[in-house]
Tab-separated table of C-alpha atoms in Angstrom:
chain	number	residue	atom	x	y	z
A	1	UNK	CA	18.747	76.645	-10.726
A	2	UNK	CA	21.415	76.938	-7.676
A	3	UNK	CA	20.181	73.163	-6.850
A	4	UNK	CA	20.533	71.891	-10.288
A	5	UNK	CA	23.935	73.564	-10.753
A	6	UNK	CA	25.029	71.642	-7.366
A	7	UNK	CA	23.811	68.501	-8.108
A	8	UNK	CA	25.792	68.515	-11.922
A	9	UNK	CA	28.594	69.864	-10.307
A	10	UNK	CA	30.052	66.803	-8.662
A	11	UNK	CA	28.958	64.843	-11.646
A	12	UNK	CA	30.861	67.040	-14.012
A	13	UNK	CA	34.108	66.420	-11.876
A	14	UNK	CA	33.378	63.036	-11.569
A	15	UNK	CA	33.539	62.924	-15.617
A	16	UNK	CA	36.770	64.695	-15.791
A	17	UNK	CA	38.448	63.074	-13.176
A	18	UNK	CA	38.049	59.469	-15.359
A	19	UNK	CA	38.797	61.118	-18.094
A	20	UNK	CA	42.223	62.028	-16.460
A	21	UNK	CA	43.004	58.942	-15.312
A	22	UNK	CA	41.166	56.442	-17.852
A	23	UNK	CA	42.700	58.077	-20.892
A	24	UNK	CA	46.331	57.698	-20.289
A	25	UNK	CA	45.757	54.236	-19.676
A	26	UNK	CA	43.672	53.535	-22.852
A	27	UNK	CA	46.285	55.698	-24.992
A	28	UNK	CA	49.242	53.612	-23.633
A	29	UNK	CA	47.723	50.158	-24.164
A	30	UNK	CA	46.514	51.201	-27.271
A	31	UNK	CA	50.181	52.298	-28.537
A	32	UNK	CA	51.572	49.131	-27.081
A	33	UNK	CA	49.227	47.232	-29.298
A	34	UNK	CA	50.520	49.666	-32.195
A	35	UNK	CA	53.997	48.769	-31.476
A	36	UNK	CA	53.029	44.675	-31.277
A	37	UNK	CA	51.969	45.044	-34.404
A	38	UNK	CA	54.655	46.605	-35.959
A	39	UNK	CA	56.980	44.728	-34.775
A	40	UNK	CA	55.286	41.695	-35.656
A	41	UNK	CA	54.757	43.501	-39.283
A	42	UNK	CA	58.745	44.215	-39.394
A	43	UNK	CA	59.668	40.560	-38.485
A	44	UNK	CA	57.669	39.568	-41.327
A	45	UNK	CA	58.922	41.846	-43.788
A	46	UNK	CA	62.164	40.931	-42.723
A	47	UNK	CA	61.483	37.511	-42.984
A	48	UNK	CA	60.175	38.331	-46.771
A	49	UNK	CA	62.856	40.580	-47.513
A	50	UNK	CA	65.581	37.639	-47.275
A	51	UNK	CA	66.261	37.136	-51.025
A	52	UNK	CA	67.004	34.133	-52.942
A	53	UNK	CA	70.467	35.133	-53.141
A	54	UNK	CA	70.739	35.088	-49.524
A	55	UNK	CA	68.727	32.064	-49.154
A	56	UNK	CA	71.017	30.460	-51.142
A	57	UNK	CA	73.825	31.688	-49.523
A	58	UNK	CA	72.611	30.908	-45.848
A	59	UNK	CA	72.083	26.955	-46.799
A	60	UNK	CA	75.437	26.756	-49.091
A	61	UNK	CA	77.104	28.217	-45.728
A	62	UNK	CA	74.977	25.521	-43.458
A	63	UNK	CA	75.725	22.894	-45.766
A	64	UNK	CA	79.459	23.386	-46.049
A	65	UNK	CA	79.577	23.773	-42.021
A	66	UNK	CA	77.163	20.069	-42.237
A	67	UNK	CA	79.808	18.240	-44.248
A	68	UNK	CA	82.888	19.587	-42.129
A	69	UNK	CA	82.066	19.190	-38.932
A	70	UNK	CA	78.757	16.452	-39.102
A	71	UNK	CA	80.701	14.346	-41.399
A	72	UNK	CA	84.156	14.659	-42.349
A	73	UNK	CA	85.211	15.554	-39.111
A	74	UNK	CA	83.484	12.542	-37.212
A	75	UNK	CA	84.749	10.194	-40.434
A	76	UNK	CA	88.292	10.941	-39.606
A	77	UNK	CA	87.896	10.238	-36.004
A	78	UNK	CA	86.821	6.821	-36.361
A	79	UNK	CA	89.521	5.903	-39.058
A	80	UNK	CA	91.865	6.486	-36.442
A	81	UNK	CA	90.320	5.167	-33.445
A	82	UNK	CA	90.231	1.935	-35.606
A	83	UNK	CA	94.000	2.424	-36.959
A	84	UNK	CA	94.436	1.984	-33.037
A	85	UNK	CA	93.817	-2.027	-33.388
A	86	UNK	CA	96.572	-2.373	-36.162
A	87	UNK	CA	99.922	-2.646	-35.815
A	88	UNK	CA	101.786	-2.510	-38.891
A	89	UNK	CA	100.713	-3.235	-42.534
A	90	UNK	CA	99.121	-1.512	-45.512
A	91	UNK	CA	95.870	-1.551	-43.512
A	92	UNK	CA	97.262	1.040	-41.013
A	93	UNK	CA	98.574	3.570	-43.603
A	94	UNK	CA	95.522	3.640	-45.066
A	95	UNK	CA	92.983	4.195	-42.414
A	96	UNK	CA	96.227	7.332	-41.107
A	97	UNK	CA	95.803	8.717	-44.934
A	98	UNK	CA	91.753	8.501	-44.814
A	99	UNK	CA	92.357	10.216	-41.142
A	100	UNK	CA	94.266	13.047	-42.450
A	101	UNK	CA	92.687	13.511	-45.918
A	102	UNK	CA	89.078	14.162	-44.059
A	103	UNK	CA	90.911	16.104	-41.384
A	104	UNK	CA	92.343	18.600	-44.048
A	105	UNK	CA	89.403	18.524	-46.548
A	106	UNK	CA	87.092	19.474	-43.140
A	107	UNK	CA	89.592	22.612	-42.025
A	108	UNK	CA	89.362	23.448	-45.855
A	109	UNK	CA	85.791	23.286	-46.433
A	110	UNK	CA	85.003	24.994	-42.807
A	111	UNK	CA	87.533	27.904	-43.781
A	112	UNK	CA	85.150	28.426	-46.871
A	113	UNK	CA	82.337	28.714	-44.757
A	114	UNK	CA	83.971	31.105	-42.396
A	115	UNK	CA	85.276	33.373	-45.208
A	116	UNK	CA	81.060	33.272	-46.974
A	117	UNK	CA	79.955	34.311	-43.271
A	118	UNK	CA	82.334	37.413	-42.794
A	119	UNK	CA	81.614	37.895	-46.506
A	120	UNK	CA	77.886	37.745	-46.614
A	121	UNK	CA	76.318	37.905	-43.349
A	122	UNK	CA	75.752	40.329	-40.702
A	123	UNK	CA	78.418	39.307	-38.199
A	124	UNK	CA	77.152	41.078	-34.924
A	125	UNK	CA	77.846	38.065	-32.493
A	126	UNK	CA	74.314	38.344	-30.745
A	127	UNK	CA	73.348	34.753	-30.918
A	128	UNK	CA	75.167	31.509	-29.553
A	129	UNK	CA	75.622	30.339	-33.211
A	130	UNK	CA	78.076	33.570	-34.565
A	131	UNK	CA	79.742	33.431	-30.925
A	132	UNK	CA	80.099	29.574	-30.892
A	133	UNK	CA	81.336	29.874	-34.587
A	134	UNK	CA	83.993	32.173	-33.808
A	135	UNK	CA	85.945	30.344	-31.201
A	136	UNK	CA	85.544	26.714	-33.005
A	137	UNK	CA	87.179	28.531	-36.113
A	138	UNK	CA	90.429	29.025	-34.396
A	139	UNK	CA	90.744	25.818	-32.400
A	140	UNK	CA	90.287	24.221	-35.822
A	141	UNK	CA	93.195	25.833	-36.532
A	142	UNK	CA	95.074	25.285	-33.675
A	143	UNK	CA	94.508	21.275	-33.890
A	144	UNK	CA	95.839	21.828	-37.672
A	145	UNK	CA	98.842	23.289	-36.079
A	146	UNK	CA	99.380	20.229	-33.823
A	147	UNK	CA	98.962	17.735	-36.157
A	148	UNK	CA	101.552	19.621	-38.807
A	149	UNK	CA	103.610	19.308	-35.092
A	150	UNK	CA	103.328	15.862	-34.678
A	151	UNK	CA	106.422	14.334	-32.980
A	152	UNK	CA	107.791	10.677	-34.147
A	153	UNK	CA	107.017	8.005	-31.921
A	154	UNK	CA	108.608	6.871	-28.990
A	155	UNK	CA	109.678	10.689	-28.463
A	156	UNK	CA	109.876	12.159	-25.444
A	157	UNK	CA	106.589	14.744	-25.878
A	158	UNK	CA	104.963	12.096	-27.716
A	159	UNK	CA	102.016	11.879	-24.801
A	160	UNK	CA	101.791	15.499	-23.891
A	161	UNK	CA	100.973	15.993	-27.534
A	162	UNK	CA	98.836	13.232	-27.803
A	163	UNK	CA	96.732	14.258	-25.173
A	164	UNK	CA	96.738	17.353	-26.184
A	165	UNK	CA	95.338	16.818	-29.475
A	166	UNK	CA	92.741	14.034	-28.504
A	167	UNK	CA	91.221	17.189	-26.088
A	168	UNK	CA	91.170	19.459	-29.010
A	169	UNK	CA	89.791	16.848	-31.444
A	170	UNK	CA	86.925	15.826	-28.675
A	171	UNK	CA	86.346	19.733	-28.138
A	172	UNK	CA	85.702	20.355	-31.928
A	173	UNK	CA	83.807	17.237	-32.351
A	174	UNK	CA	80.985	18.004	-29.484
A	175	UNK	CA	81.331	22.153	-29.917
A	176	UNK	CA	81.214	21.287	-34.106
A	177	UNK	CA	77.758	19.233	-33.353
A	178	UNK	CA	76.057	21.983	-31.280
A	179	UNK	CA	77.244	24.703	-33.495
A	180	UNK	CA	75.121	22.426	-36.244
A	181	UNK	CA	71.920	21.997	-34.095
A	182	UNK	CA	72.128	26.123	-33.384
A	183	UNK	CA	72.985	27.071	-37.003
A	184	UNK	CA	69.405	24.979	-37.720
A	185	UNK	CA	67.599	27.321	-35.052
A	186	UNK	CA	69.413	30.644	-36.022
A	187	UNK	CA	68.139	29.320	-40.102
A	188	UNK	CA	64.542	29.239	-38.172
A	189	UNK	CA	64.639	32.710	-36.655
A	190	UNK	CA	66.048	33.891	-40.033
A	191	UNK	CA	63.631	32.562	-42.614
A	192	UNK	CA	60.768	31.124	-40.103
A	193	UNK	CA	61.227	27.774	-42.015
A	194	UNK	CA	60.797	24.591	-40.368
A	195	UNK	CA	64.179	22.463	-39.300
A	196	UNK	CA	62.273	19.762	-37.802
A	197	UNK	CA	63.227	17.090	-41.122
A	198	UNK	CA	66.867	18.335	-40.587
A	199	UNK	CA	67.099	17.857	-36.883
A	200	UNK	CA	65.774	14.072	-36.964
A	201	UNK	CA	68.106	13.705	-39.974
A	202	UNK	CA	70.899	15.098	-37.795
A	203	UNK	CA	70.434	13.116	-34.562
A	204	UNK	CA	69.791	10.501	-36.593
A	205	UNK	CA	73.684	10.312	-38.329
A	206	UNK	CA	74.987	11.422	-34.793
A	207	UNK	CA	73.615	8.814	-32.751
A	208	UNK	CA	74.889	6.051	-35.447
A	209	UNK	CA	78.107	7.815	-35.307
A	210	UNK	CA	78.380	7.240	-31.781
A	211	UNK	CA	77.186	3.716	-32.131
A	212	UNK	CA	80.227	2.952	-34.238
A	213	UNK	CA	82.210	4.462	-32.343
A	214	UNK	CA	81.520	3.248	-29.361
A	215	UNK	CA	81.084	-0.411	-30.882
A	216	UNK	CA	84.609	-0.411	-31.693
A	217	UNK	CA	85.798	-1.358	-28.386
A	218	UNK	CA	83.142	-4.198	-28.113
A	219	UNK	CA	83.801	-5.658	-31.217
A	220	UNK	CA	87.008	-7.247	-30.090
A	221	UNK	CA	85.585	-8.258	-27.103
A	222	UNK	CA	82.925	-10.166	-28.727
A	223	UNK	CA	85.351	-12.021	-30.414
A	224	UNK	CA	87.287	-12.655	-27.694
A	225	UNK	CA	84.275	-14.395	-26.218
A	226	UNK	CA	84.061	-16.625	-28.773
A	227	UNK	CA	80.885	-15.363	-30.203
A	228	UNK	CA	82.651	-14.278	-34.043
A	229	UNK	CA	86.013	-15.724	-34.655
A	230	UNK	CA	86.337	-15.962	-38.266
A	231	UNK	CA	83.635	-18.972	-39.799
A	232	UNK	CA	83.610	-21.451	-36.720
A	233	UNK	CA	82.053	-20.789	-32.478
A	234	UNK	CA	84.545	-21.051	-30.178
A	235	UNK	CA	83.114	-20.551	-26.236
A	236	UNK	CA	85.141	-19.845	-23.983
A	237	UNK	CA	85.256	-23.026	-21.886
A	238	UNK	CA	86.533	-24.872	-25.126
A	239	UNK	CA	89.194	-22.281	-25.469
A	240	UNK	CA	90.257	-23.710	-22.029
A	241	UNK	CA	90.227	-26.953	-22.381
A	242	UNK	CA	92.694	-27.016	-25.440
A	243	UNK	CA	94.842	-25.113	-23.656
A	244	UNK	CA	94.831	-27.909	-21.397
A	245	UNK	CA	95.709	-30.137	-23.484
A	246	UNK	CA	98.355	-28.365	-25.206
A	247	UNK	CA	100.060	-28.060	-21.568
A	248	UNK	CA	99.202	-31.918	-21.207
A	249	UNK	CA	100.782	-32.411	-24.382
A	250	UNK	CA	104.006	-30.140	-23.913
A	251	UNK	CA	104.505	-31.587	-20.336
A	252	UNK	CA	104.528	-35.278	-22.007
A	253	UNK	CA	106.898	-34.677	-24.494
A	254	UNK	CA	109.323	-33.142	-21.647
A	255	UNK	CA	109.368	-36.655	-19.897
């Protein structure tokens, strides 16, 4: 019996010994995989528990944000980068009108949107979108402010403030964009949608955008060059050789 006793003796510590250490371990995994799981279950009743009215809010507030800054905003910058080739005329006033209509209309529409996020959402600043929102809102503002400021021409600040308000324009333009692309991803998180569609449709308008706006410049080049000028091909080398002749011509009738 004394022999028996000895031999389940180390045997019986051996058992309680994994029990001490085997049984913490298993108890912790097993409440980490709890905790996975609800937190996977609260993300999804979160995601279910975003009502329509919210739904509808979130992509009125997107698309308001869309039209300021993806298209009104980038619509007035290329009316007057191509008021920039006229001089004088009714042409000019219109494409400065169409420039400041779209200008005001975009401050307008992305004040609205401001006012439905402080309104509506939860405004914690976590995420890149909120804090990226925040600080476009009041250079908008601030490039309102400068263009209400605008001296006359031929003035003596007339280039410190046009420099200063091309920066702020190109600042709002880019930061407006990427504000866009991270509104799409923070409308992922939210409602676990899909915002593929909407990003191609996005890049898409941006990158012909920037191909009209960067065609611009060509475009009197090209007809410099003789490839467009009005109905008729002009090359260069025939450009030239009439203004040869002309000097031919003038230099005759001197003598």
């Amino acid at each position: 019996m004394q022999v028996l006793v000895g031999k389940l003796f180390p045997f019986t510590m051996f058992i309680c010994l994994m029990n001490i250490i085997v049984l913490p371990l298993v108890s912790s995994s097993s409440q980490q995989h709890v905790k996975s799981i609800d937190s996977i279950a609260d993300k999804k009743d979160s995601i279910h528990k975003v009502s329509h009215k919210l739904m509808f809010e979130i992509r009125l507030h997107g698309f308001l944000l869309w039209a300021s800054m993806g298209f009104l905003m980038p619509v007035g910058i290329l009316a007057i980068r191509m008021s920039n080739r006229q001089e004088c005329g009714t042409r000019l006033k219109i494409l400065f009108y169409v420039h400041v209509v779209s200008q005001i209309l975009s401050l307008l529409i992305s004040t609205a949107g401001a006012v439905m996020s402080v309104k509506n959402f939860n405004n914690s600043f976590n995420n890149h979108h909120q804090r990226l929102g925040l600080a476009l809102y009041g250079i908008i503002w601030l490039q309102a402010l400068t263009g209400v400021l605008r001296p006359c021409r031929g003035s003596k600040g007339r280039s410190g403030w046009f420099f200063a308000h091309w920066l702020l324009g190109t600042a709002i333009s880019i930061l407006g964009i990427i504000n866009i692309y991270t509104g799409l991803r923070a409308y992922h998180e939210k409602t676990s949608r899909s915002i593929k569609p909407w990003t191609i449709v996005l890049t898409a308008e941006i990158s012909l955008i920037a191909f009209v706006y960067l065609f611009q410049d060509k475009w009197l080049y090209i007809q410099k060059q003789g490839l467009i000028l009005g109905d008729e091909s002009v090359t260069p080398k025939q450009q030239d050789s009439s203004s040869t002749e002309k000097q031919k011509e003038s230099s005759s009738e001197k003598c």
